[in-house]
Amino acid sequence: MAPVAAVTRWRLLLVLSAAGLGAVGAPKPPNILLLLMDDMGWGDLGVYGEPSRETPNLDQMAAEGMLFPNFYSANPLCSPSRAALLTGRLPIRNGFYTTNGHARNAYTPQEIVGGVPDEEHLLPELLKRAGYASKIVGKWHLGHRPQFHPLKHGFDEWFGSPNCHFGPYDNRARPNIPVYRDWEMVGRYYEEFPINLKTGEANLTQVYLQEALDFVKTQQAAQRPFFLYWAIDATHAPVYASRPFLGTSRRGRYGDAVREIDDSVGKILSLLRDLRITENTFVFFTSDNGAALISAPKQGGSNGPFLCGKQTTFEGGMREPAIAWWPGKIPAGQVSHQLGSVMDLFTTSLSLAGLVPPSDRVIDGLDLLPAMLWGQLTDRPIFYYRGNTLMAVTLGQYKAHFWTWTNSWEEFRQGVDFCPGQNVSGVTTHTQEEHTKLPLIFHLGRDPGERYPLSFASTEYLDALRGVTLVVRQHQKTLVPGQPQLNMCNQAVMNWAPPGCEKLGKCLTPPESIPEKCSWPH
C-alpha cells in the first residue's frame, strides 16, 4: 500500500474506533508522550557523539527507535518554541514574538502581559476529540495570567510552573516563581521547592518523574488513551540534580542533570514495558532550543559541530536531539534524514489520534508518520526567525542567511557571549548584518559548522539561491502575522502590585528596576 493511502486508512480506522464504530480489532488511538528538554544541545547525548557516553537509556531508546539528526526547534528561545510545538504554527503566526526591536528574541519574564491567544487551538484541546486525557508536567511558559492557564487550553492536569526556575528573588522586587498543581499554587521555587545554587542540589526531576509515572499508571488503569507532555527544566541554568546524581558525571553539574534525565527516561520506558503498552505508545524526545553556550561549560551543554547556541539562528541555536520510539511500529535502529521541526509533533500527534489539523489556519507542522513508518521523506523548508524577522531558511542541504548577528557589542563587552570560541568572520557579528540581496549560503552536509559560505559566482550558489528565493516568496506572500504577545510587561501581572504601582511598558532585558514603594509586601 502506498504510504499516503496507508496513513489515510490508519486515520479512518482510528476515527471509527474513537466513535465506537470500528470493527473488532480496529486500532485504539496510541498513547502519546512528548519529552521536551530545556536548553539541551544536539551534542549532549552519547548517540550523537558525546564522548563521555553517559546517556545509556536515551542511547538505547535510539537503538530501539529512530534518530532524527536534522530536527529543529521553531525558535532559538524557550517560550516561542513551546508555543510552536503545541499549536503546530510558527511563532510569527501564533503571536509568540516581539516587535520591540529588529530581530529581537522575545523574553517572557514574570511580568509579561501576553500569552497564548484563545484563537489558537492547542494539541491537548484537539486530542480531547479522540478521548485523550492530557497532562503537562513541568514548564508551561505560555503566559502567567489566569486566562493563559494550561487547564484553560486543553490540559486536564498540570504539575509545574508557568516559567523556568529563575531566582531566588528577594520577595521585594518580585516574588519567587510559583509551582502549581492544577489550579492550586502549592509552593514556590527556592521555598517549598528548594534549589541549592551553591551545590546544585534539587529534587525537582524526581518529583517530575513521579508525576509522569503516576499519570501513566492512572490512565492505563482507566483504559483511556493519554497524552503526557513532560517539559522538565533541569538543564536550564541554573542546572540542578538530586543528591544521588550530583558529582557523578565527567561533565560536571550539567552532566549530572543530563544523567538524571537519562535515568528518568529509562524509568518511564520501563514502566511502559511493565504495563505491556509499548506497542500502543508513541514516545518522542527532543529539546526546545539549542544549548545555552552563554552558561557553558559549567551550566550549559554541547551543540556538537554546530555554530553558536541558544538565542541565535545558527545551527547550534535551533538544531536539536530527537528520538522517536514506538516498538513494533517504528523500525528499530533507523536514522531518518527528514528535515523535522518541533511543530511536526503537533501534526503527527493528531495523525496518531486519527484527527486532522484545523483547516481554517496555516499549520506549519508536517506529519512525520510516513518518514517514521515507511522511510518516506518530504521536501520542506525550515524557517529561522528572531522576533518578526526571517533570519534564514534551510532547503535540502542548503541554508541561506538573510541576516546574521549574535548579540550586541554592548552585551558582548559585558561578558555575554552566545558563540564562545566560535568567531567566524563576517558571520558571527555583533552588529546586524543584512544579506537579503545576496544571502550567505552554506552547504550543511559539507559544512555543518557554517564556516565556509558558497562563492556568490558559483553555479552551486546560483542554483541554491533560485530554490530558496521561490520558497521565501511563497512563505511571505501568504504570511499573516499574529498579534504580538510578548511586547508588553506590567508589574501587576504578578498579582502583587500595590495600588498605583501598575506599570505597563515594553518588556526589557534585564527588566527595569522596580520602585521601593512597589516592593513585595511581607
XYZ file of C-alpha atoms in Angstrom:
522
model
C 0.000 0.000 0.000
C 1.280 3.458 -0.850
C 2.309 5.496 2.210
C -0.336 8.205 1.714
C -3.112 5.652 1.329
C -1.882 3.800 4.405
C -1.972 6.941 6.518
C -5.495 7.715 5.276
C -6.693 4.223 6.202
C -4.931 4.496 9.572
C -6.795 7.724 10.379
C -10.149 6.304 9.270
C -9.788 3.245 11.497
C -8.808 5.387 14.466
C -11.730 7.774 13.940
C -14.172 4.858 13.723
C -12.609 3.269 16.790
C -12.830 6.509 18.811
C -16.507 6.759 17.859
C -17.172 3.156 18.857
C -17.916 2.233 15.246
C -14.793 0.292 14.360
C -14.692 -3.362 13.541
C -13.324 -5.854 16.023
C -9.557 -5.449 16.105
C -9.616 -1.831 14.931
C -6.626 0.028 16.385
C -7.057 2.081 19.522
C -5.518 5.545 19.480
C -1.960 5.192 20.775
C -0.797 6.950 23.898
C 1.464 9.920 23.176
C 4.431 11.009 25.309
C 6.336 14.127 24.276
C 9.506 14.549 26.334
C 10.712 18.128 25.869
C 14.008 19.118 27.432
C 15.110 22.663 28.225
C 18.267 24.088 26.586
C 19.621 20.619 25.845
C 22.032 20.624 22.915
C 22.354 18.386 19.876
C 25.674 17.083 21.164
C 24.564 16.176 24.696
C 23.685 12.513 24.077
C 26.037 9.602 23.578
C 24.195 8.537 20.446
C 25.018 11.969 18.980
C 28.707 11.555 19.773
C 29.102 12.969 23.294
C 32.387 11.326 24.333
C 31.518 10.607 27.974
C 28.714 8.265 26.891
C 26.630 8.972 29.963
C 23.156 8.567 28.458
C 22.679 4.774 28.191
C 18.886 4.896 28.362
C 18.477 7.513 25.664
C 21.081 5.768 23.539
C 19.097 2.530 23.941
C 15.902 4.402 23.073
C 17.557 5.481 19.828
C 18.753 1.912 19.139
C 15.177 0.682 19.560
C 13.678 3.577 17.611
C 14.559 6.250 15.081
C 17.106 9.054 15.279
C 16.479 12.409 13.578
C 19.823 14.229 13.118
C 18.143 17.086 11.184
C 15.472 18.124 13.662
C 14.828 21.777 14.564
C 13.137 23.976 17.101
C 10.856 26.716 15.789
C 12.778 29.462 17.571
C 16.091 29.802 19.412
C 14.334 30.656 22.681
C 12.168 28.638 25.085
C 8.727 30.244 25.059
C 8.151 30.744 21.308
C 9.416 27.231 20.590
C 6.965 25.712 23.082
C 4.089 27.726 21.653
C 5.012 26.417 18.205
C 5.073 22.805 19.395
C 1.604 22.978 20.954
C -0.012 24.915 18.076
C 1.861 23.457 15.106
C 2.490 27.017 13.934
C 5.470 29.321 13.632
C 5.727 31.887 16.445
C 5.238 34.660 13.881
C 1.782 33.183 13.242
C 0.713 32.320 16.803
C 1.860 35.634 18.279
C 4.850 34.447 20.330
C 7.233 37.158 19.200
C 8.031 40.796 19.898
C 8.267 43.883 17.727
C 10.197 45.864 20.342
C 13.333 45.705 18.224
C 14.558 44.321 14.919
C 15.488 40.629 15.115
C 14.964 40.674 18.862
C 14.251 37.492 20.787
C 11.066 37.508 22.835
C 11.591 37.033 26.558
C 8.849 36.052 28.994
C 9.581 37.379 32.485
C 7.043 37.049 35.289
C 5.558 40.418 34.421
C 4.792 39.551 30.800
C 1.292 40.667 29.791
C 0.660 38.352 26.845
C 0.300 34.640 26.384
C -1.281 32.008 24.195
C -4.267 33.573 22.386
C -7.704 31.991 22.744
C -7.846 31.753 18.956
C -5.039 29.204 18.918
C -6.003 25.533 19.111
C -3.539 23.659 21.301
C -2.738 19.985 20.892
C -4.411 18.722 24.121
C -7.614 20.580 23.264
C -7.800 18.816 19.906
C -6.842 15.405 21.310
C -9.902 15.533 23.582
C -11.963 14.861 20.454
C -10.375 11.420 20.317
C -10.919 10.768 24.026
C -7.436 11.558 25.318
C -6.625 12.521 28.894
C -3.750 15.003 28.985
C -1.233 16.263 31.481
C 1.627 18.746 31.412
C 4.473 18.171 33.839
C 6.989 20.975 34.247
C 7.410 24.259 32.431
C 4.417 25.872 30.702
C 5.874 29.234 29.591
C 2.878 30.336 27.524
C 1.660 33.102 29.808
C 1.302 33.913 33.515
C -2.160 35.458 33.667
C -5.206 33.345 34.618
C -6.594 33.254 31.075
C -3.404 31.573 29.893
C -3.532 28.712 32.401
C -2.881 25.330 30.701
C -6.162 23.904 32.024
C -7.941 26.614 30.036
C -6.193 25.421 26.888
C -6.996 21.743 26.836
C -4.879 20.097 29.517
C -6.713 18.087 32.181
C -3.863 18.159 34.694
C -0.784 20.227 35.429
C 2.070 19.955 37.842
C 4.742 22.542 37.278
C 5.382 26.223 36.830
C 4.422 28.984 34.391
C 8.121 29.832 33.979
C 11.595 28.457 34.499
C 13.211 28.097 37.936
C 14.789 31.549 37.882
C 15.679 33.055 41.232
C 15.821 33.191 44.094
C 14.199 36.587 44.361
C 14.071 38.680 47.490
C 10.266 38.916 47.593
C 10.625 42.670 47.487
C 11.395 43.451 43.860
C 9.474 40.354 42.746
C 8.247 37.085 44.266
C 9.751 33.691 43.683
C 8.136 31.828 40.797
C 5.123 29.692 41.777
C 4.557 25.969 41.314
C 1.046 24.681 40.611
C -0.932 21.514 40.874
C -3.806 22.137 38.505
C -5.402 25.405 39.714
C -3.776 25.461 43.146
C -0.454 27.105 43.855
C 1.386 24.530 46.009
C 4.574 26.481 46.611
C 7.389 28.448 45.039
C 10.822 27.643 43.736
C 13.529 28.133 46.385
C 10.900 27.955 49.138
C 8.668 24.859 49.222
C 10.669 23.552 46.256
C 14.272 24.263 47.226
C 17.166 24.595 44.795
C 20.629 24.958 46.299
C 22.533 27.196 43.908
C 25.831 26.502 45.655
C 25.695 22.707 45.396
C 23.178 22.357 42.551
C 21.015 20.038 44.616
C 17.281 19.932 43.898
C 14.776 17.095 43.880
C 12.611 18.518 41.117
C 13.454 15.981 38.416
C 12.462 13.179 40.794
C 9.204 14.974 41.551
C 8.510 15.428 37.857
C 9.361 11.783 37.186
C 6.902 10.566 39.811
C 4.188 12.808 38.371
C 4.732 11.189 34.981
C 4.746 7.635 36.316
C 1.589 8.178 38.374
C -0.263 9.699 35.424
C 0.647 6.810 33.121
C -0.447 4.232 35.698
C -3.736 6.001 36.384
C -4.706 6.388 32.745
C -3.706 2.846 31.857
C -5.823 1.525 34.727
C -8.742 3.534 33.325
C -8.026 2.162 29.820
C -8.050 5.696 28.461
C -5.611 6.956 25.804
C -3.357 9.613 27.249
C -1.138 12.489 26.200
C 1.755 13.340 28.522
C 3.774 16.481 27.855
C 6.851 16.107 30.095
C 8.558 19.503 29.905
C 11.212 19.468 32.607
C 13.898 22.128 33.007
C 16.906 20.664 34.873
C 19.304 21.514 32.025
C 18.335 25.190 32.009
C 20.713 27.329 34.057
C 20.934 27.236 37.000
C 21.185 23.491 36.350
C 20.298 21.073 39.123
C 20.232 17.390 40.025
C 19.177 15.335 43.019
C 21.745 14.136 45.526
C 22.317 10.616 44.086
C 23.383 12.162 40.763
C 25.468 15.100 41.953
C 29.147 14.612 41.249
C 28.619 11.517 39.106
C 29.305 12.978 35.657
C 32.594 13.619 33.922
C 30.925 16.745 32.531
C 30.299 18.461 35.863
C 26.968 19.666 37.181
C 25.358 19.974 33.752
C 26.289 16.349 33.095
C 24.776 15.392 36.450
C 21.470 16.900 35.294
C 21.671 15.047 31.980
C 22.406 11.756 33.739
C 19.354 12.160 35.964
C 17.175 12.961 32.947
C 18.521 9.878 31.180
C 17.756 7.732 34.213
C 14.236 9.200 34.392
C 13.532 8.486 30.734
C 14.716 4.942 31.343
C 12.227 4.559 34.202
C 9.379 5.922 32.077
C 10.115 3.486 29.258
C 10.498 0.631 31.748
C 7.038 1.385 33.132
C 5.574 1.229 29.630
C 7.199 -2.194 29.218
C 5.950 -3.396 32.596
C 2.403 -2.303 31.690
C 2.798 -4.019 28.299
C 1.720 -0.925 26.388
C 4.885 -0.177 24.413
C 3.299 -1.152 21.104
C 0.441 1.261 21.759
C 2.554 4.173 22.996
C 4.418 6.689 20.857
C 7.300 8.490 22.597
C 9.325 11.389 21.216
C 12.329 13.005 22.914
C 13.705 16.414 21.918
C 14.621 19.898 23.209
C 13.110 23.373 22.945
C 16.245 25.065 21.567
C 19.994 24.626 21.419
C 22.337 24.539 24.382
C 22.877 27.867 26.111
C 26.590 28.395 25.466
C 26.367 31.625 27.436
C 26.183 29.334 30.502
C 28.797 26.811 29.335
C 30.806 24.900 30.265
C 29.601 24.541 33.860
C 25.922 25.383 33.330
C 25.418 24.702 29.628
C 25.550 21.835 27.196
C 27.031 20.979 23.814
C 25.761 21.680 20.324
C 28.217 19.262 18.756
C 29.750 20.508 15.483
C 27.251 23.326 15.052
C 27.802 27.069 15.269
C 26.800 29.104 18.338
C 23.856 28.253 20.572
C 20.587 29.335 22.130
C 19.390 32.818 21.151
C 20.927 32.592 17.672
C 19.592 31.289 14.364
C 22.811 29.474 13.571
C 22.534 25.681 13.655
C 23.634 25.436 17.276
C 20.682 27.569 18.326
C 17.955 25.553 16.648
C 19.097 22.031 15.703
C 18.001 19.571 18.395
C 18.489 15.996 19.539
C 15.433 13.977 18.501
C 14.452 10.346 19.034
C 11.187 8.616 18.091
C 10.293 5.366 19.876
C 7.354 3.089 19.178
C 8.310 -0.599 19.400
C 6.635 -2.781 16.830
C 5.667 0.194 14.697
C 8.788 2.321 14.080
C 11.601 0.103 12.734
C 14.418 -0.159 15.274
C 17.870 1.284 14.760
C 16.925 3.651 11.958
C 18.191 7.136 11.111
C 15.861 9.481 9.239
C 17.249 12.413 7.289
C 13.841 14.042 7.133
C 14.060 17.757 7.957
C 11.929 17.856 11.086
C 10.581 20.502 13.441
C 9.002 20.590 16.886
C 5.879 21.819 15.079
C 5.681 18.409 13.419
C 4.884 16.858 16.800
C 1.540 18.682 16.726
C 0.526 17.335 13.320
C 1.992 13.879 13.911
C 0.173 13.528 17.236
C -3.133 14.439 15.601
C -2.463 11.877 12.887
C -1.745 9.225 15.511
C -5.104 10.035 17.109
C -6.921 9.756 13.795
C -7.530 13.512 13.648
C -6.757 16.120 11.024
C -5.328 19.569 11.784
C -7.613 22.616 11.789
C -8.364 23.693 8.229
C -9.084 27.364 8.993
C -5.428 28.357 9.512
C -1.954 27.642 8.221
C -0.354 24.694 10.009
C 3.422 24.575 9.639
C 3.896 21.145 11.184
C 4.428 18.122 8.969
C 3.055 14.631 9.637
C 6.161 12.550 10.319
C 4.398 9.180 10.201
C 5.370 8.489 6.563
C 9.015 9.151 7.442
C 8.900 7.099 10.639
C 6.874 4.126 9.445
C 7.907 3.797 5.795
C 11.005 5.939 5.334
C 9.251 8.376 3.001
C 10.945 11.798 3.014
C 9.132 15.049 2.264
C 10.791 18.167 0.875
C 10.082 21.120 3.117
C 11.823 24.312 4.243
C 12.913 25.201 7.784
C 12.420 28.882 8.647
C 14.589 30.583 11.269
C 13.043 33.626 12.957
C 14.200 36.051 15.623
C 11.237 38.162 16.631
C 9.352 39.055 13.454
C 12.494 38.895 11.288
C 13.152 35.983 8.951
C 16.843 35.381 9.543
C 17.468 32.266 7.467
C 15.931 29.295 5.683
C 17.143 25.756 5.057
C 16.031 23.893 1.963
C 17.520 20.466 1.435
C 21.223 20.697 2.251
C 21.432 24.456 1.725
C 20.959 27.146 4.350
C 20.633 30.792 3.325
C 21.158 33.608 5.848
C 19.346 36.886 5.164
C 20.534 38.470 8.416
C 23.413 37.498 10.668
C 24.295 38.540 14.166
C 24.822 37.035 17.575
C 24.253 39.764 20.142
C 25.125 43.429 20.579
C 28.614 44.783 21.230
C 27.300 46.216 24.480
C 26.235 42.804 25.743
C 29.368 41.140 24.412
C 31.647 43.591 26.235
C 29.753 42.767 29.427
C 30.689 39.107 29.006
C 27.511 37.881 27.289
C 28.724 35.579 24.509
C 26.354 33.361 22.519
C 29.208 31.850 20.485
C 32.206 31.397 22.811
C 35.339 30.355 20.924
C 33.490 30.309 17.597
C 34.262 33.565 15.831
C 33.562 33.281 12.080
C 34.497 36.463 10.291
C 31.528 38.185 8.678
C 29.101 35.633 10.137
C 29.108 35.741 13.955
C 28.848 39.520 14.024
C 27.841 41.827 16.875
C 26.035 44.166 14.536
C 23.021 43.151 12.491
C 24.312 42.446 9.011
C 21.827 42.347 6.143
C 22.231 39.826 3.322
C 18.755 39.959 1.809
C 20.028 40.774 -1.688
C 22.904 38.287 -1.633
C 22.264 35.735 1.120
C 25.134 33.865 2.711
C 24.551 30.243 1.676
C 26.128 27.206 3.315
C 26.012 23.542 2.353
C 25.178 21.957 5.701
C 26.243 18.488 4.610
C 29.813 19.534 3.847
C 29.916 22.433 6.301
C 27.639 21.829 9.303
C 29.533 24.491 11.274
C 28.547 27.277 8.814
C 32.127 28.436 8.352
C 32.539 28.421 4.566
C 29.844 30.273 2.593
C 29.466 29.338 -1.062
C 31.036 31.648 -3.612
C 28.488 34.123 -4.976
C 29.755 33.437 -8.504
C 29.457 29.655 -8.349
C 26.799 27.706 -10.203
C 26.015 25.887 -6.967
C 25.260 29.184 -5.238
C 23.005 30.402 -8.048
C 21.084 27.126 -8.181
C 20.577 27.117 -4.406
C 19.551 30.782 -4.445
C 16.818 30.143 -7.017
C 15.251 27.427 -4.894
C 15.468 29.411 -1.678
C 14.092 32.580 -3.286
C 11.000 30.771 -4.525
C 10.292 29.207 -1.117
C 10.708 32.515 0.730
C 8.448 34.373 -1.711
C 5.726 31.785 -1.271
C 6.092 31.931 2.504
C 5.967 35.713 2.749
C 3.137 36.051 0.229
C 0.740 34.107 2.439
C 2.130 35.116 5.853
C -0.347 36.780 8.206
C 1.497 37.593 11.452
C -0.411 37.043 14.665
C -0.874 39.805 17.201
C 2.468 40.024 19.067
C 2.009 38.715 22.604
C 5.442 39.392 24.064
C 5.816 43.166 23.730
C 4.432 44.434 26.993
C 5.161 43.903 30.684
C 3.236 45.020 33.754
C 4.221 44.510 37.382
C 0.562 43.886 38.250
C 0.627 40.640 36.253
C 2.457 39.037 39.179
C -0.691 39.734 41.241
C 1.099 41.584 43.972
C 1.496 45.195 42.885
C 0.018 47.680 45.371
C -2.457 50.270 44.013
C -0.739 52.830 41.871
C 2.194 50.555 41.067
C 0.806 49.049 37.878
C 3.288 49.921 35.169
C 2.600 48.896 31.603
C 5.647 49.198 29.389
C 7.836 47.470 26.857
C 9.467 44.307 28.149
C 13.166 44.904 28.623
C 16.043 42.581 29.432
C 17.042 42.872 32.158
C 13.689 44.163 33.449
C 13.501 47.744 34.636
C 14.133 48.329 38.313
C 11.028 48.416 40.488
C 10.482 51.326 42.897
C 10.829 50.535 46.583
C 7.234 51.585 47.245
C 6.122 48.843 44.849
C 8.072 46.093 46.592
C 6.649 42.762 47.649
C 4.569 43.113 50.830
C 5.994 40.972 53.613
